[in-house]
Amino acid sequence: MRIEVKPDREYAWFIRPFFWLQQRNYGQVLIPGKCWGRSPRLFAAVATLYGVINRKRSPIDPVLRSLVTVRVSQLNWCRFCVDINAMTLIKRAGSSAKVEALANWRSSPLFDERERAVLDYAEAMTGLDGVSDEQALRLKPWFDDDGLVELTGLIAFQNMSAKFNAALDIAPQGFCQLPVQPERGTAPDTTGAADPTTEQVTPPRQDKPLP
């Protein structure tokens, strides 16, 4: 990792309860939180935004949220993000099938029309070409304008989180079996062809409650 984390006692007082909750929920403190925590104001802003995006009453259902976060994590080569978000998707979906097929979602029968439209939109937002009018219109049967803002915010937040973690080379923390680390400079596959950088993801050994 490209920066060092500090001992817990050296973080701002209002950050330490977050670490306690992470320890309770995941069995360990999450390293990205310790990195954000070096700037307490940034930590507070990011934690607040995450709480809103991931709230129980979000108009985007939990499985769909996790599909988005795992795919955006894959496209950004964020090893930590794939690790923890794949674990969450497995819990929410009840199996690892969609995690295993996600890199090839365009050719997999496991994803319905709504999921395909959302994943296409997420890939367009994450890539260099941007979102087309057609891709946005495909979401209209399932999302009104408020819902589209929620979805777009989720994708944007996950891109920020994944890019932050990947840039600092934050390692996975062993929540599930990981994808092979891709070589630097290789481009993520978004065409539906087989993705050689992914392996089967298995459920975590212990059932930790979600935050």
PDB file of C-alpha atoms in Angstrom:
ATOM      1  CA  MET A   1       0.000   0.000   0.000  1.00  0.00           C
ATOM      2  CA  ARG A   2       1.233   3.474  -0.859  1.00  0.00           C
ATOM      3  CA  ILE A   3       0.483   5.133   2.482  1.00  0.00           C
ATOM      4  CA  GLU A   4       0.622   3.941   6.066  1.00  0.00           C
ATOM      5  CA  VAL A   5      -2.343   3.607   8.405  1.00  0.00           C
ATOM      6  CA  LYS A   6      -2.080   5.012  11.904  1.00  0.00           C
ATOM      7  CA  PRO A   7      -2.855   3.259  15.202  1.00  0.00           C
ATOM      8  CA  ASP A   8      -6.577   3.550  15.978  1.00  0.00           C
ATOM      9  CA  ARG A   9      -5.951   5.820  18.955  1.00  0.00           C
ATOM     10  CA  GLU A  10      -4.415   8.477  16.698  1.00  0.00           C
ATOM     11  CA  TYR A  11      -7.578   9.016  14.641  1.00  0.00           C
ATOM     12  CA  ALA A  12     -10.135  11.721  15.424  1.00  0.00           C
ATOM     13  CA  TRP A  13     -12.472  10.792  18.270  1.00  0.00           C
ATOM     14  CA  PHE A  14     -15.586  10.703  16.063  1.00  0.00           C
ATOM     15  CA  ILE A  15     -13.943   8.263  13.623  1.00  0.00           C
ATOM     16  CA  ARG A  16     -13.102   5.585  16.187  1.00  0.00           C
ATOM     17  CA  PRO A  17     -16.763   4.499  16.693  1.00  0.00           C
ATOM     18  CA  PHE A  18     -16.937   3.759  12.946  1.00  0.00           C
ATOM     19  CA  PHE A  19     -13.935   1.477  13.371  1.00  0.00           C
ATOM     20  CA  TRP A  20     -15.688  -0.286  16.261  1.00  0.00           C
ATOM     21  CA  LEU A  21     -18.759  -0.904  14.106  1.00  0.00           C
ATOM     22  CA  GLN A  22     -16.631  -2.254  11.277  1.00  0.00           C
ATOM     23  CA  GLN A  23     -14.852  -4.586  13.679  1.00  0.00           C
ATOM     24  CA  ARG A  24     -18.234  -5.854  14.891  1.00  0.00           C
ATOM     25  CA  ASN A  25     -19.759  -6.233  11.419  1.00  0.00           C
ATOM     26  CA  TYR A  26     -16.788  -7.515   9.428  1.00  0.00           C
ATOM     27  CA  GLY A  27     -14.464  -8.954  12.059  1.00  0.00           C
ATOM     28  CA  GLN A  28     -11.831  -6.344  11.213  1.00  0.00           C
ATOM     29  CA  VAL A  29     -11.448  -2.635  10.589  1.00  0.00           C
ATOM     30  CA  LEU A  30     -11.579  -1.744   6.897  1.00  0.00           C
ATOM     31  CA  ILE A  31      -8.327  -0.271   5.628  1.00  0.00           C
ATOM     32  CA  PRO A  32      -9.944   2.290   3.281  1.00  0.00           C
ATOM     33  CA  GLY A  33     -11.611   3.864   6.323  1.00  0.00           C
ATOM     34  CA  LYS A  34      -8.214   4.285   7.951  1.00  0.00           C
ATOM     35  CA  CYS A  35      -6.916   5.924   4.781  1.00  0.00           C
ATOM     36  CA  TRP A  36      -9.860   8.343   4.496  1.00  0.00           C
ATOM     37  CA  GLY A  37      -9.520   8.922   8.240  1.00  0.00           C
ATOM     38  CA  ARG A  38      -6.221  10.726   7.738  1.00  0.00           C
ATOM     39  CA  SER A  39      -8.434  13.615   6.617  1.00  0.00           C
ATOM     40  CA  PRO A  40     -11.254  13.660   9.201  1.00  0.00           C
ATOM     41  CA  ARG A  41     -13.451  16.048   7.215  1.00  0.00           C
ATOM     42  CA  LEU A  42     -13.169  13.904   4.094  1.00  0.00           C
ATOM     43  CA  PHE A  43     -13.932  10.802   6.157  1.00  0.00           C
ATOM     44  CA  ALA A  44     -17.082  12.403   7.580  1.00  0.00           C
ATOM     45  CA  ALA A  45     -18.281  13.495   4.132  1.00  0.00           C
ATOM     46  CA  VAL A  46     -17.631  10.109   2.511  1.00  0.00           C
ATOM     47  CA  ALA A  47     -19.196   8.173   5.395  1.00  0.00           C
ATOM     48  CA  THR A  48     -22.316  10.355   5.261  1.00  0.00           C
ATOM     49  CA  LEU A  49     -22.672   9.954   1.501  1.00  0.00           C
ATOM     50  CA  TYR A  50     -22.192   6.183   1.728  1.00  0.00           C
ATOM     51  CA  GLY A  51     -24.861   5.969   4.426  1.00  0.00           C
ATOM     52  CA  VAL A  52     -27.377   7.794   2.239  1.00  0.00           C
ATOM     53  CA  ILE A  53     -26.605   5.776  -0.889  1.00  0.00           C
ATOM     54  CA  ASN A  54     -26.760   2.451   0.950  1.00  0.00           C
ATOM     55  CA  ARG A  55     -29.804   3.223   3.132  1.00  0.00           C
ATOM     56  CA  LYS A  56     -32.510   0.588   3.566  1.00  0.00           C
ATOM     57  CA  ARG A  57     -35.154   2.741   1.882  1.00  0.00           C
ATOM     58  CA  SER A  58     -33.124   3.309  -1.260  1.00  0.00           C
ATOM     59  CA  PRO A  59     -35.274   2.981  -4.417  1.00  0.00           C
ATOM     60  CA  ILE A  60     -32.577   0.673  -5.793  1.00  0.00           C
ATOM     61  CA  ASP A  61     -32.928  -2.821  -4.353  1.00  0.00           C
ATOM     62  CA  PRO A  62     -29.955  -4.345  -2.496  1.00  0.00           C
ATOM     63  CA  VAL A  63     -29.039  -6.995  -5.097  1.00  0.00           C
ATOM     64  CA  LEU A  64     -29.011  -4.452  -7.899  1.00  0.00           C
ATOM     65  CA  ARG A  65     -26.885  -2.085  -5.816  1.00  0.00           C
ATOM     66  CA  SER A  66     -24.378  -4.859  -5.250  1.00  0.00           C
ATOM     67  CA  LEU A  67     -24.305  -5.839  -8.928  1.00  0.00           C
ATOM     68  CA  VAL A  68     -23.363  -2.253  -9.727  1.00  0.00           C
ATOM     69  CA  THR A  69     -20.686  -1.992  -7.043  1.00  0.00           C
ATOM     70  CA  VAL A  70     -18.998  -5.265  -7.995  1.00  0.00           C
ATOM     71  CA  ARG A  71     -18.971  -4.479 -11.720  1.00  0.00           C
ATOM     72  CA  VAL A  72     -17.630  -0.960 -11.240  1.00  0.00           C
ATOM     73  CA  SER A  73     -15.003  -2.403  -8.898  1.00  0.00           C
ATOM     74  CA  GLN A  74     -13.948  -4.917 -11.558  1.00  0.00           C
ATOM     75  CA  LEU A  75     -13.648  -2.224 -14.208  1.00  0.00           C
ATOM     76  CA  ASN A  76     -11.459  -0.103 -11.932  1.00  0.00           C
ATOM     77  CA  TRP A  77      -9.230  -3.046 -10.945  1.00  0.00           C
ATOM     78  CA  CYS A  78      -9.956  -2.376  -7.272  1.00  0.00           C
ATOM     79  CA  ARG A  79      -8.994  -5.580  -5.504  1.00  0.00           C
ATOM     80  CA  PHE A  80     -10.313  -4.493  -2.111  1.00  0.00           C
ATOM     81  CA  CYS A  81     -13.637  -3.375  -3.610  1.00  0.00           C
ATOM     82  CA  VAL A  82     -14.190  -6.623  -5.494  1.00  0.00           C
ATOM     83  CA  ASP A  83     -13.382  -8.547  -2.322  1.00  0.00           C
ATOM     84  CA  ILE A  84     -15.889  -6.836  -0.032  1.00  0.00           C
ATOM     85  CA  ASN A  85     -18.597  -6.053  -2.596  1.00  0.00           C
ATOM     86  CA  ALA A  86     -18.598  -9.606  -3.953  1.00  0.00           C
ATOM     87  CA  MET A  87     -19.124 -10.880  -0.411  1.00  0.00           C
ATOM     88  CA  THR A  88     -22.074  -8.525  -0.017  1.00  0.00           C
ATOM     89  CA  LEU A  89     -23.578  -9.561  -3.366  1.00  0.00           C
ATOM     90  CA  ILE A  90     -23.342 -13.231  -2.428  1.00  0.00           C
ATOM     91  CA  LYS A  91     -25.182 -12.564   0.818  1.00  0.00           C
ATOM     92  CA  ARG A  92     -27.881 -10.471  -0.810  1.00  0.00           C
ATOM     93  CA  ALA A  93     -28.404 -12.767  -3.811  1.00  0.00           C
ATOM     94  CA  GLY A  94     -28.230 -15.975  -1.769  1.00  0.00           C
ATOM     95  CA  SER A  95     -25.632 -17.578  -4.052  1.00  0.00           C
ATOM     96  CA  SER A  96     -22.388 -16.832  -5.872  1.00  0.00           C
ATOM     97  CA  ALA A  97     -23.854 -17.443  -9.354  1.00  0.00           C
ATOM     98  CA  LYS A  98     -24.194 -13.804 -10.378  1.00  0.00           C
ATOM     99  CA  VAL A  99     -20.787 -12.913  -8.987  1.00  0.00           C
ATOM    100  CA  GLU A 100     -19.201 -15.654 -11.076  1.00  0.00           C
ATOM    101  CA  ALA A 101     -21.061 -14.555 -14.227  1.00  0.00           C
ATOM    102  CA  LEU A 102     -20.823 -10.793 -13.787  1.00  0.00           C
ATOM    103  CA  ALA A 103     -17.735 -10.188 -15.925  1.00  0.00           C
ATOM    104  CA  ASN A 104     -19.643 -11.822 -18.812  1.00  0.00           C
ATOM    105  CA  TRP A 105     -23.120 -10.488 -18.055  1.00  0.00           C
ATOM    106  CA  ARG A 106     -23.866  -9.641 -21.688  1.00  0.00           C
ATOM    107  CA  SER A 107     -23.832 -13.307 -22.650  1.00  0.00           C
ATOM    108  CA  SER A 108     -25.164 -14.787 -19.396  1.00  0.00           C
ATOM    109  CA  PRO A 109     -28.837 -15.814 -19.006  1.00  0.00           C
ATOM    110  CA  LEU A 110     -28.715 -15.014 -15.272  1.00  0.00           C
ATOM    111  CA  PHE A 111     -29.395 -11.290 -15.719  1.00  0.00           C
ATOM    112  CA  ASP A 112     -32.797  -9.853 -16.528  1.00  0.00           C
ATOM    113  CA  GLU A 113     -33.538  -6.891 -18.777  1.00  0.00           C
ATOM    114  CA  ARG A 114     -33.474  -4.355 -15.945  1.00  0.00           C
ATOM    115  CA  GLU A 115     -30.110  -5.610 -14.669  1.00  0.00           C
ATOM    116  CA  ARG A 116     -28.677  -5.519 -18.187  1.00  0.00           C
ATOM    117  CA  ALA A 117     -29.808  -1.934 -18.700  1.00  0.00           C
ATOM    118  CA  VAL A 118     -28.285  -0.893 -15.366  1.00  0.00           C
ATOM    119  CA  LEU A 119     -24.987  -2.696 -15.970  1.00  0.00           C
ATOM    120  CA  ASP A 120     -24.732  -1.175 -19.445  1.00  0.00           C
ATOM    121  CA  TYR A 121     -25.295   2.275 -17.936  1.00  0.00           C
ATOM    122  CA  ALA A 122     -22.741   1.622 -15.185  1.00  0.00           C
ATOM    123  CA  GLU A 123     -20.117   0.510 -17.690  1.00  0.00           C
ATOM    124  CA  ALA A 124     -20.760   3.564 -19.850  1.00  0.00           C
ATOM    125  CA  MET A 125     -20.361   5.892 -16.860  1.00  0.00           C
ATOM    126  CA  THR A 126     -17.169   4.123 -15.813  1.00  0.00           C
ATOM    127  CA  GLY A 127     -15.613   4.065 -19.293  1.00  0.00           C
ATOM    128  CA  LEU A 128     -14.161   6.831 -21.427  1.00  0.00           C
ATOM    129  CA  ASP A 129     -16.964   7.165 -23.976  1.00  0.00           C
ATOM    130  CA  GLY A 130     -19.693   8.321 -21.598  1.00  0.00           C
ATOM    131  CA  VAL A 131     -23.431   7.617 -21.545  1.00  0.00           C
ATOM    132  CA  SER A 132     -25.509   7.816 -24.721  1.00  0.00           C
ATOM    133  CA  ASP A 133     -29.133   8.977 -24.908  1.00  0.00           C
ATOM    134  CA  GLU A 134     -30.126   5.424 -25.825  1.00  0.00           C
ATOM    135  CA  GLN A 135     -28.493   3.965 -22.721  1.00  0.00           C
ATOM    136  CA  ALA A 136     -30.259   6.461 -20.475  1.00  0.00           C
ATOM    137  CA  LEU A 137     -33.616   5.863 -22.170  1.00  0.00           C
ATOM    138  CA  ARG A 138     -33.324   2.119 -21.625  1.00  0.00           C
ATOM    139  CA  LEU A 139     -33.628   2.773 -17.891  1.00  0.00           C
ATOM    140  CA  LYS A 140     -36.953   4.612 -18.135  1.00  0.00           C
ATOM    141  CA  PRO A 141     -39.202   1.533 -17.644  1.00  0.00           C
ATOM    142  CA  TRP A 142     -37.731   1.025 -14.164  1.00  0.00           C
ATOM    143  CA  PHE A 143     -36.478   4.428 -12.977  1.00  0.00           C
ATOM    144  CA  ASP A 144     -38.166   7.800 -12.828  1.00  0.00           C
ATOM    145  CA  ASP A 145     -36.003  10.928 -12.709  1.00  0.00           C
ATOM    146  CA  ASP A 146     -35.488  10.624  -8.940  1.00  0.00           C
ATOM    147  CA  GLY A 147     -34.507   6.979  -9.299  1.00  0.00           C
ATOM    148  CA  LEU A 148     -32.091   7.790 -12.105  1.00  0.00           C
ATOM    149  CA  VAL A 149     -30.383  10.332  -9.869  1.00  0.00           C
ATOM    150  CA  GLU A 150     -30.051   7.674  -7.136  1.00  0.00           C
ATOM    151  CA  LEU A 151     -28.607   5.150  -9.602  1.00  0.00           C
ATOM    152  CA  THR A 152     -26.212   7.667 -11.108  1.00  0.00           C
ATOM    153  CA  GLY A 153     -25.094   8.732  -7.642  1.00  0.00           C
ATOM    154  CA  LEU A 154     -24.442   5.108  -6.671  1.00  0.00           C
ATOM    155  CA  ILE A 155     -22.318   4.495  -9.770  1.00  0.00           C
ATOM    156  CA  ALA A 156     -20.410   7.757  -9.326  1.00  0.00           C
ATOM    157  CA  PHE A 157     -19.738   7.013  -5.645  1.00  0.00           C
ATOM    158  CA  GLN A 158     -18.472   3.508  -6.389  1.00  0.00           C
ATOM    159  CA  ASN A 159     -16.170   4.865  -9.079  1.00  0.00           C
ATOM    160  CA  MET A 160     -14.750   7.360  -6.589  1.00  0.00           C
ATOM    161  CA  SER A 161     -14.301   4.698  -3.927  1.00  0.00           C
ATOM    162  CA  ALA A 162     -12.737   2.170  -6.306  1.00  0.00           C
ATOM    163  CA  LYS A 163     -10.370   4.689  -7.864  1.00  0.00           C
ATOM    164  CA  PHE A 164      -9.293   5.913  -4.413  1.00  0.00           C
ATOM    165  CA  ASN A 165      -8.572   2.379  -3.196  1.00  0.00           C
ATOM    166  CA  ALA A 166      -6.891   1.270  -6.423  1.00  0.00           C
ATOM    167  CA  ALA A 167      -4.662   4.365  -6.586  1.00  0.00           C
ATOM    168  CA  LEU A 168      -3.442   3.730  -3.037  1.00  0.00           C
ATOM    169  CA  ASP A 169      -3.073   0.001  -3.820  1.00  0.00           C
ATOM    170  CA  ILE A 170      -5.256  -1.038  -0.887  1.00  0.00           C
ATOM    171  CA  ALA A 171      -5.148  -4.810  -0.614  1.00  0.00           C
ATOM    172  CA  PRO A 172      -8.142  -7.117  -0.188  1.00  0.00           C
ATOM    173  CA  GLN A 173      -8.896  -8.241   3.344  1.00  0.00           C
ATOM    174  CA  GLY A 174      -9.911 -11.826   2.663  1.00  0.00           C
ATOM    175  CA  PHE A 175     -13.694 -11.577   2.619  1.00  0.00           C
ATOM    176  CA  CYS A 176     -13.918 -14.000  -0.325  1.00  0.00           C
ATOM    177  CA  GLN A 177     -11.782 -15.603  -3.029  1.00  0.00           C
ATOM    178  CA  LEU A 178     -10.347 -12.861  -5.202  1.00  0.00           C
ATOM    179  CA  PRO A 179      -9.864 -12.216  -8.884  1.00  0.00           C
ATOM    180  CA  VAL A 180      -6.357 -12.571 -10.246  1.00  0.00           C
ATOM    181  CA  GLN A 181      -4.555  -9.226 -10.127  1.00  0.00           C
ATOM    182  CA  PRO A 182      -4.506  -7.891 -13.721  1.00  0.00           C
ATOM    183  CA  GLU A 183      -1.306  -6.620 -15.272  1.00  0.00           C
ATOM    184  CA  ARG A 184      -0.794  -2.888 -15.162  1.00  0.00           C
ATOM    185  CA  GLY A 185      -1.902  -1.185 -18.342  1.00  0.00           C
ATOM    186  CA  THR A 186      -4.424  -3.810 -19.438  1.00  0.00           C
ATOM    187  CA  ALA A 187      -7.904  -2.554 -20.217  1.00  0.00           C
ATOM    188  CA  PRO A 188     -11.017  -4.057 -18.586  1.00  0.00           C
ATOM    189  CA  ASP A 189     -13.258  -6.095 -20.861  1.00  0.00           C
ATOM    190  CA  THR A 190     -16.716  -4.615 -21.506  1.00  0.00           C
ATOM    191  CA  THR A 191     -17.609  -6.480 -24.672  1.00  0.00           C
ATOM    192  CA  GLY A 192     -19.051  -9.630 -23.127  1.00  0.00           C
ATOM    193  CA  ALA A 193     -16.002 -11.743 -23.960  1.00  0.00           C
ATOM    194  CA  ALA A 194     -14.559 -13.992 -21.285  1.00  0.00           C
ATOM    195  CA  ASP A 195     -12.599 -12.037 -18.684  1.00  0.00           C
ATOM    196  CA  PRO A 196      -9.365 -13.901 -17.876  1.00  0.00           C
ATOM    197  CA  THR A 197      -8.740 -11.779 -14.773  1.00  0.00           C
ATOM    198  CA  THR A 198     -11.586 -13.244 -12.751  1.00  0.00           C
ATOM    199  CA  GLU A 199     -11.873 -16.464 -10.806  1.00  0.00           C
ATOM    200  CA  GLN A 200     -14.771 -18.022  -8.984  1.00  0.00           C
ATOM    201  CA  VAL A 201     -15.750 -16.089  -5.884  1.00  0.00           C
ATOM    202  CA  THR A 202     -16.799 -18.172  -2.911  1.00  0.00           C
ATOM    203  CA  PRO A 203     -18.857 -17.088   0.110  1.00  0.00           C
ATOM    204  CA  PRO A 204     -16.985 -15.876   3.183  1.00  0.00           C
ATOM    205  CA  ARG A 205     -16.204 -18.400   5.910  1.00  0.00           C
ATOM    206  CA  GLN A 206     -18.189 -16.516   8.552  1.00  0.00           C
ATOM    207  CA  ASP A 207     -21.557 -14.862   8.197  1.00  0.00           C
ATOM    208  CA  LYS A 208     -20.927 -11.290   9.300  1.00  0.00           C
ATOM    209  CA  PRO A 209     -23.948  -8.941   9.436  1.00  0.00           C
ATOM    210  CA  LEU A 210     -24.022  -6.097   6.960  1.00  0.00           C
ATOM    211  CA  PRO A 211     -23.659  -2.581   8.334  1.00  0.00           C
TER     212      PRO A 211
END
